[in-house]
mmCIF file of C-alpha atoms and ligand atoms in Angstrom:
data_model
loop_
_atom_site.group_PDB
_atom_site.id
_atom_site.type_symbol
_atom_site.label_atom_id
_atom_site.label_comp_id
_atom_site.label_asym_id
_atom_site.label_seq_id
_atom_site.Cartn_x
_atom_site.Cartn_y
_atom_site.Cartn_z
ATOM 1 C CA UNK A 1 -187.284 103.653 6.758
ATOM 2 C CA UNK A 2 -185.672 106.654 5.020
ATOM 3 C CA UNK A 3 -188.765 108.377 3.594
ATOM 4 C CA UNK A 4 -187.822 110.907 0.951
ATOM 5 C CA UNK A 5 -184.307 111.608 2.203
ATOM 6 C CA UNK A 6 -181.860 112.300 -0.624
ATOM 7 C CA UNK A 7 -179.319 109.763 -1.827
ATOM 8 C CA UNK A 8 -175.672 110.656 -1.121
ATOM 9 C CA UNK A 9 -173.807 110.295 -4.431
ATOM 10 C CA UNK A 10 -170.085 109.883 -3.828
ATOM 11 C CA UNK A 11 -167.105 111.392 -5.581
ATOM 12 C CA UNK A 12 -164.129 109.303 -6.712
ATOM 13 C CA UNK A 13 -162.155 110.367 -3.622
ATOM 14 C CA UNK A 14 -165.019 109.381 -1.330
ATOM 15 C CA UNK A 15 -165.346 105.979 -2.999
ATOM 16 C CA UNK A 16 -161.606 105.506 -2.541
ATOM 17 C CA UNK A 17 -161.971 106.171 1.197
ATOM 18 C CA UNK A 18 -164.818 103.638 1.242
ATOM 19 C CA UNK A 19 -162.505 101.167 -0.491
ATOM 20 C CA UNK A 20 -160.016 101.574 2.351
ATOM 21 C CA UNK A 21 -162.799 100.842 4.848
ATOM 22 C CA UNK A 22 -163.944 97.919 2.704
ATOM 23 C CA UNK A 23 -160.474 96.384 2.706
ATOM 24 C CA UNK A 24 -160.358 96.559 6.518
ATOM 25 C CA UNK A 25 -163.678 94.713 6.622
ATOM 26 C CA UNK A 26 -162.313 92.135 4.158
ATOM 27 C CA UNK A 27 -159.254 91.676 6.379
ATOM 28 C CA UNK A 28 -161.446 91.205 9.474
ATOM 29 C CA UNK A 29 -163.557 88.662 7.584
ATOM 30 C CA UNK A 30 -160.482 86.718 6.533
ATOM 31 C CA UNK A 31 -159.199 86.597 10.114
ATOM 32 C CA UNK A 32 -162.542 85.425 11.506
ATOM 33 C CA UNK A 33 -162.915 82.836 8.751
ATOM 34 C CA UNK A 34 -159.459 81.533 9.599
ATOM 35 C CA UNK A 35 -160.203 81.389 13.341
ATOM 36 C CA UNK A 36 -163.749 80.046 13.428
ATOM 37 C CA UNK A 37 -164.159 76.487 14.742
ATOM 38 C CA UNK A 38 -166.276 74.502 17.188
ATOM 39 C CA UNK A 39 -165.434 75.297 20.818
ATOM 40 C CA UNK A 40 -164.831 78.996 20.293
ATOM 41 C CA UNK A 41 -167.415 81.435 21.568
ATOM 42 C CA UNK A 42 -169.029 84.104 19.446
ATOM 43 C CA UNK A 43 -167.244 86.642 21.696
ATOM 44 C CA UNK A 44 -163.932 85.052 20.634
ATOM 45 C CA UNK A 45 -164.800 85.863 17.005
ATOM 46 C CA UNK A 46 -165.668 89.410 18.022
ATOM 47 C CA UNK A 47 -162.234 89.814 19.624
ATOM 48 C CA UNK A 48 -160.529 88.631 16.427
ATOM 49 C CA UNK A 49 -162.361 91.202 14.323
ATOM 50 C CA UNK A 50 -161.862 93.980 16.875
ATOM 51 C CA UNK A 51 -158.106 93.301 16.832
ATOM 52 C CA UNK A 52 -157.896 93.553 13.048
ATOM 53 C CA UNK A 53 -159.931 96.773 12.890
ATOM 54 C CA UNK A 54 -157.932 98.393 15.672
ATOM 55 C CA UNK A 55 -154.666 97.213 14.132
ATOM 56 C CA UNK A 56 -155.647 98.873 10.855
ATOM 57 C CA UNK A 57 -156.323 102.160 12.638
ATOM 58 C CA UNK A 58 -160.014 101.960 11.706
ATOM 59 C CA UNK A 59 -163.171 102.191 13.834
ATOM 60 C CA UNK A 60 -165.791 99.453 14.212
ATOM 61 C CA UNK A 61 -169.084 100.875 12.962
ATOM 62 C CA UNK A 62 -171.488 98.597 14.843
ATOM 63 C CA UNK A 63 -170.054 99.254 18.331
ATOM 64 C CA UNK A 64 -172.295 101.867 19.957
ATOM 65 C CA UNK A 65 -174.679 102.035 16.968
ATOM 66 C CA UNK A 66 -178.056 102.629 18.668
ATOM 67 C CA UNK A 67 -176.350 101.153 21.720
ATOM 68 C CA UNK A 68 -175.171 97.967 19.990
ATOM 69 C CA UNK A 69 -172.526 96.403 22.283
ATOM 70 C CA UNK A 70 -170.065 94.647 19.944
ATOM 71 C CA UNK A 71 -167.855 94.881 16.845
ATOM 72 C CA UNK A 72 -169.508 91.986 14.998
ATOM 73 C CA UNK A 73 -172.948 90.583 14.647
ATOM 74 C CA UNK A 74 -172.650 86.791 14.916
ATOM 75 C CA UNK A 75 -175.884 84.996 14.130
ATOM 76 C CA UNK A 76 -175.994 81.223 14.661
ATOM 77 C CA UNK A 77 -178.433 78.675 13.168
ATOM 78 C CA UNK A 78 -181.991 80.062 13.450
ATOM 79 C CA UNK A 79 -180.565 83.533 14.111
ATOM 80 C CA UNK A 80 -180.742 85.560 10.898
ATOM 81 C CA UNK A 81 -178.987 88.853 11.746
ATOM 82 C CA UNK A 82 -177.921 91.102 14.635
ATOM 83 C CA UNK A 83 -176.855 88.240 16.932
ATOM 84 C CA UNK A 84 -174.814 89.704 19.817
ATOM 85 C CA UNK A 85 -171.445 88.014 20.455
ATOM 86 C CA UNK A 86 -171.244 86.381 23.885
ATOM 87 C CA UNK A 87 -170.408 83.129 25.672
ATOM 88 C CA UNK A 88 -172.289 80.887 23.247
ATOM 89 C CA UNK A 89 -169.935 78.069 22.210
ATOM 90 C CA UNK A 90 -169.936 77.130 18.560
ATOM 91 C CA UNK A 91 -170.741 73.491 17.785
ATOM 92 C CA UNK A 92 -170.010 71.222 14.826
ATOM 93 C CA UNK A 93 -172.475 71.813 12.010
ATOM 94 C CA UNK A 94 -173.478 75.280 13.207
ATOM 95 C CA UNK A 95 -174.453 77.859 10.580
ATOM 96 C CA UNK A 96 -172.547 80.993 11.571
ATOM 97 C CA UNK A 97 -173.227 84.371 9.933
ATOM 98 C CA UNK A 98 -170.611 87.030 10.601
ATOM 99 C CA UNK A 99 -171.415 90.680 9.859
ATOM 100 C CA UNK A 100 -168.773 93.406 10.219
ATOM 101 C CA UNK A 101 -168.557 97.136 9.572
ATOM 102 C CA UNK A 102 -165.592 99.517 9.729
ATOM 103 C CA UNK A 103 -165.049 103.249 9.315
ATOM 104 C CA UNK A 104 -161.969 104.882 7.761
ATOM 105 C CA UNK A 105 -161.748 108.703 7.629
ATOM 106 C CA UNK A 106 -165.505 108.849 8.211
ATOM 107 C CA UNK A 107 -166.410 106.456 5.380
ATOM 108 C CA UNK A 108 -168.067 103.069 5.908
ATOM 109 C CA UNK A 109 -167.723 99.502 4.691
ATOM 110 C CA UNK A 110 -170.204 96.758 5.646
ATOM 111 C CA UNK A 111 -170.147 93.066 4.710
ATOM 112 C CA UNK A 112 -171.249 89.656 5.959
ATOM 113 C CA UNK A 113 -170.575 86.013 5.206
ATOM 114 C CA UNK A 114 -171.908 82.692 6.432
ATOM 115 C CA UNK A 115 -169.810 79.649 7.256
ATOM 116 C CA UNK A 116 -171.140 76.161 8.049
ATOM 117 C CA UNK A 117 -168.875 74.403 10.553
ATOM 118 C CA UNK A 118 -167.555 70.849 9.927
ATOM 119 C CA UNK A 119 -170.033 67.934 10.178
ATOM 120 C CA UNK A 120 -172.361 70.165 8.215
ATOM 121 C CA UNK A 121 -175.806 69.161 7.067
ATOM 122 C CA UNK A 122 -175.508 69.420 3.256
ATOM 123 C CA UNK A 123 -178.831 71.260 3.243
ATOM 124 C CA UNK A 124 -177.259 73.999 5.379
ATOM 125 C CA UNK A 125 -174.323 74.251 2.982
ATOM 126 C CA UNK A 126 -176.814 74.590 0.128
ATOM 127 C CA UNK A 127 -178.636 77.305 2.075
ATOM 128 C CA UNK A 128 -175.455 79.332 2.496
ATOM 129 C CA UNK A 129 -174.291 78.715 -1.094
ATOM 130 C CA UNK A 130 -177.644 79.785 -2.497
ATOM 131 C CA UNK A 131 -177.644 82.948 -0.376
ATOM 132 C CA UNK A 132 -174.130 83.753 -1.561
ATOM 133 C CA UNK A 133 -175.084 83.159 -5.194
ATOM 134 C CA UNK A 134 -178.167 85.348 -4.719
ATOM 135 C CA UNK A 135 -175.917 88.137 -3.390
ATOM 136 C CA UNK A 136 -173.527 87.895 -6.354
ATOM 137 C CA UNK A 137 -176.405 87.802 -8.811
ATOM 138 C CA UNK A 138 -177.808 90.942 -7.179
ATOM 139 C CA UNK A 139 -174.400 92.623 -7.395
ATOM 140 C CA UNK A 140 -173.918 91.584 -11.036
ATOM 141 C CA UNK A 141 -177.335 93.018 -11.888
ATOM 142 C CA UNK A 142 -176.075 96.454 -10.803
ATOM 143 C CA UNK A 143 -173.549 96.342 -13.649
ATOM 144 C CA UNK A 144 -176.143 96.187 -16.408
ATOM 145 C CA UNK A 145 -179.400 97.330 -14.802
ATOM 146 C CA UNK A 146 -181.168 100.665 -15.175
ATOM 147 C CA UNK A 147 -182.694 100.807 -11.712
ATOM 148 C CA UNK A 148 -181.995 99.425 -8.245
ATOM 149 C CA UNK A 149 -184.985 97.078 -8.451
ATOM 150 C CA UNK A 150 -182.844 94.716 -10.552
ATOM 151 C CA UNK A 151 -181.271 93.490 -7.298
ATOM 152 C CA UNK A 152 -184.510 92.068 -5.926
ATOM 153 C CA UNK A 153 -185.332 90.564 -9.324
ATOM 154 C CA UNK A 154 -181.953 88.799 -9.427
ATOM 155 C CA UNK A 155 -182.181 87.500 -5.855
ATOM 156 C CA UNK A 156 -185.659 86.131 -6.470
ATOM 157 C CA UNK A 157 -184.549 84.467 -9.704
ATOM 158 C CA UNK A 158 -181.718 82.615 -7.936
ATOM 159 C CA UNK A 159 -184.037 81.484 -5.146
ATOM 160 C CA UNK A 160 -186.738 80.393 -7.609
ATOM 161 C CA UNK A 161 -184.211 78.301 -9.565
ATOM 162 C CA UNK A 162 -183.000 76.440 -6.448
ATOM 163 C CA UNK A 163 -184.102 72.813 -6.072
ATOM 164 C CA UNK A 164 -185.619 73.481 -2.639
ATOM 165 C CA UNK A 165 -187.804 76.275 -1.285
ATOM 166 C CA UNK A 166 -186.235 79.075 0.745
ATOM 167 C CA UNK A 167 -187.793 82.009 2.552
ATOM 168 C CA UNK A 168 -186.530 85.448 1.500
ATOM 169 C CA UNK A 169 -186.487 87.726 4.541
ATOM 170 C CA UNK A 170 -188.315 90.996 3.866
ATOM 171 C CA UNK A 171 -188.130 92.940 7.152
ATOM 172 C CA UNK A 172 -184.379 93.505 6.769
ATOM 173 C CA UNK A 173 -182.986 94.861 3.517
ATOM 174 C CA UNK A 174 -179.875 96.271 1.910
ATOM 175 C CA UNK A 175 -179.152 99.985 2.072
ATOM 176 C CA UNK A 176 -177.221 102.938 0.800
ATOM 177 C CA UNK A 177 -173.908 103.407 2.591
ATOM 178 C CA UNK A 178 -171.247 106.103 2.726
ATOM 179 C CA UNK A 179 -170.709 108.756 5.401
ATOM 180 C CA UNK A 180 -173.158 106.682 7.485
ATOM 181 C CA UNK A 181 -173.670 102.917 7.607
ATOM 182 C CA UNK A 182 -177.368 103.072 6.785
ATOM 183 C CA UNK A 183 -178.557 105.566 4.190
ATOM 184 C CA UNK A 184 -181.270 105.705 1.573
ATOM 185 C CA UNK A 185 -182.107 103.984 -0.684
ATOM 186 C CA UNK A 186 -183.371 100.683 0.688
ATOM 187 C CA UNK A 187 -182.351 97.681 -1.413
ATOM 188 C CA UNK A 188 -185.100 95.066 -1.447
ATOM 189 C CA UNK A 189 -184.291 91.384 -1.902
ATOM 190 C CA UNK A 190 -187.577 90.621 -3.628
ATOM 191 C CA UNK A 191 -189.501 91.805 -6.651
ATOM 192 C CA UNK A 192 -191.573 94.884 -5.938
ATOM 193 C CA UNK A 193 -193.923 97.105 -7.892
ATOM 194 C CA UNK A 194 -193.133 100.751 -8.463
ATOM 195 C CA UNK A 195 -190.062 102.594 -9.666
ATOM 196 C CA UNK A 196 -186.800 102.255 -7.794
ATOM 197 C CA UNK A 197 -183.927 104.776 -7.955
ATOM 198 C CA UNK A 198 -181.868 104.961 -11.142
ATOM 199 C CA UNK A 199 -178.416 103.438 -11.013
ATOM 200 C CA UNK A 200 -175.764 106.066 -11.582
ATOM 201 C CA UNK A 201 -172.150 106.849 -10.731
ATOM 202 C CA UNK A 202 -171.594 107.637 -7.083
ATOM 203 C CA UNK A 203 -174.336 105.373 -5.762
ATOM 204 C CA UNK A 204 -172.948 103.007 -3.096
ATOM 205 C CA UNK A 205 -175.109 100.232 -1.695
ATOM 206 C CA UNK A 206 -174.864 97.262 0.641
ATOM 207 C CA UNK A 207 -176.396 94.207 -1.026
ATOM 208 C CA UNK A 208 -177.439 91.721 1.661
ATOM 209 C CA UNK A 209 -179.894 88.907 1.040
ATOM 210 C CA UNK A 210 -181.001 86.720 3.957
ATOM 211 C CA UNK A 211 -182.539 83.322 3.226
ATOM 212 C CA UNK A 212 -184.154 80.760 5.515
ATOM 213 C CA UNK A 213 -184.841 77.061 5.073
ATOM 214 C CA UNK A 214 -188.488 77.679 5.904
ATOM 215 C CA UNK A 215 -190.789 80.646 6.362
ATOM 216 C CA UNK A 216 -189.565 84.185 5.683
ATOM 217 C CA UNK A 217 -191.179 85.435 8.903
ATOM 218 C CA UNK A 218 -188.928 86.843 11.621
ATOM 219 C CA UNK A 219 -189.012 87.615 15.312
ATOM 220 C CA UNK A 220 -186.771 89.752 17.560
ATOM 221 C CA UNK A 221 -185.535 88.181 20.807
ATOM 222 C CA UNK A 222 -185.770 89.707 24.306
ATOM 223 C CA UNK A 223 -182.339 91.293 23.906
ATOM 224 C CA UNK A 224 -184.017 93.635 21.372
ATOM 225 C CA UNK A 225 -181.374 92.825 18.737
ATOM 226 C CA UNK A 226 -181.204 89.175 17.726
ATOM 227 C CA UNK A 227 -183.475 88.430 14.774
ATOM 228 C CA UNK A 228 -184.531 84.770 14.484
ATOM 229 C CA UNK A 229 -186.735 82.798 12.128
ATOM 230 C CA UNK A 230 -190.249 82.444 13.466
ATOM 231 C CA UNK A 231 -190.354 78.741 12.548
ATOM 232 C CA UNK A 232 -186.902 77.882 13.956
ATOM 233 C CA UNK A 233 -185.373 76.953 10.605
ATOM 234 C CA UNK A 234 -181.798 77.959 9.891
ATOM 235 C CA UNK A 235 -180.830 81.102 8.008
ATOM 236 C CA UNK A 236 -177.877 82.501 6.059
ATOM 237 C CA UNK A 237 -176.770 86.077 5.370
ATOM 238 C CA UNK A 238 -174.263 87.393 2.809
ATOM 239 C CA UNK A 239 -173.416 91.035 2.215
ATOM 240 C CA UNK A 240 -171.027 93.256 0.271
ATOM 241 C CA UNK A 241 -170.657 97.021 -0.130
ATOM 242 C CA UNK A 242 -170.674 97.949 -3.827
ATOM 243 C CA UNK A 243 -169.856 101.235 -5.584
ATOM 244 C CA UNK A 244 -171.190 102.232 -8.976
ATOM 245 C CA UNK A 245 -168.573 104.245 -10.870
ATOM 246 C CA UNK A 246 -168.534 105.871 -14.298
ATOM 247 C CA UNK A 247 -167.205 102.681 -15.915
ATOM 248 C CA UNK A 248 -168.979 100.004 -13.901
ATOM 249 C CA UNK A 249 -169.171 98.431 -10.463
ATOM 250 C CA UNK A 250 -166.565 97.799 -7.761
ATOM 251 C CA UNK A 251 -167.112 95.500 -4.760
ATOM 252 C CA UNK A 252 -165.442 97.548 -2.055
ATOM 253 C CA UNK A 253 -165.503 94.851 0.667
ATOM 254 C CA UNK A 254 -164.068 92.060 -1.529
ATOM 255 C CA UNK A 255 -160.255 91.821 -1.491
ATOM 256 C CA UNK A 256 -160.204 91.410 -5.294
ATOM 257 C CA UNK A 257 -162.941 93.999 -5.834
ATOM 258 C CA UNK A 258 -165.296 91.201 -6.857
ATOM 259 C CA UNK A 259 -163.255 90.337 -9.973
ATOM 260 C CA UNK A 260 -163.376 86.558 -9.686
ATOM 261 C CA UNK A 261 -167.007 85.961 -8.743
ATOM 262 C CA UNK A 262 -168.281 88.590 -11.163
ATOM 263 C CA UNK A 263 -166.187 87.232 -14.052
ATOM 264 C CA UNK A 264 -168.083 83.944 -13.613
ATOM 265 C CA UNK A 265 -171.247 85.965 -14.205
ATOM 266 C CA UNK A 266 -169.844 87.756 -17.253
ATOM 267 C CA UNK A 267 -169.159 91.064 -15.460
ATOM 268 C CA UNK A 268 -165.810 92.866 -15.475
ATOM 269 C CA UNK A 269 -165.234 95.003 -12.386
ATOM 270 C CA UNK A 270 -164.270 98.631 -12.916
ATOM 271 C CA UNK A 271 -162.387 100.055 -9.920
ATOM 272 C CA UNK A 272 -162.911 103.823 -9.705
ATOM 273 C CA UNK A 273 -159.233 104.621 -9.272
HETATM 274 N N1 LIG B 301 -174.520 95.059 8.884
HETATM 275 C C1 LIG B 301 -175.785 95.269 9.495
HETATM 276 C C2 LIG B 301 -176.649 95.766 8.427
HETATM 277 O O1 LIG B 301 -176.537 95.344 7.598
HETATM 278 C C3 LIG B 301 -175.743 96.309 10.532
HETATM 279 C C4 LIG B 301 -175.624 95.804 11.865
HETATM 280 S S1 LIG B 301 -176.119 97.071 12.785
HETATM 281 C C5 LIG B 301 -175.751 96.832 14.361
HETATM 282 O O2 LIG B 301 -177.084 96.642 7.935
HETATM 283 F F1 LIG B 301 -176.500 97.624 14.967
HETATM 284 F F2 LIG B 301 -175.947 95.617 14.692
HETATM 285 F F3 LIG B 301 -174.587 97.222 14.575
HETATM 286 CO CO1 LIG B 302 -175.673 96.205 5.936
#
């Protein structure tokens, strides 16, 4: 995807601008999470996020990206990522993945969460919980690892330890992020051979595992955006933007910087302030 393009290592000031963008994304997430319920359309969720981003004086990063027509990606049930908000009405038990990006002073934040609506199938809740745990394990691995490949190792370990089998999507991966939403390096969610980039201060990455309840194979719908599972099983997607600083890691799109979830994994966050 990025070939041999150089990694953009950020300064403290640049990471602080990314933190401001990350907090806008966190605020948009919180508002959507509060609003989401059966009967709303995915376009309704988009309007909620657009209002928060505009109110914060920030810019939505997805809108207009390669012609993308909305502020959010909202991906429901067998949709994995890049679902376009529209008149689809949410139903009880739906698995709803919400992805949001914002720009502040030219610097990006990007994050996603999945929510399972009331009357949930417990297996769908487990799918989302496992994907979330895989994301946090991948983030925690950045705190102690030598190279970026530790993320894929950690995601695979969480999936392997789960009591049921999940597919780990491979066609869509995490990415460097900074003065653009998508930058090198790619961040794989599976174990791979070969050397990955060294982890060092100034590296900022979006960690975003996608799991399915069946096969890992994907398909793109006629709209040229929506990615669905080939076998029709449901999928979940979780994502955070993370900065590596001189003292440790900082989850820029988490309101608390990742403190609570990372403490559970034995990691202390180190805001680069
Ligand atoms: N957050 C998505 C990604 O992770 C980006 C969505 S791109 C858009 O990398 F084109 F849909 F806007
Ligand atoms: Co992303």
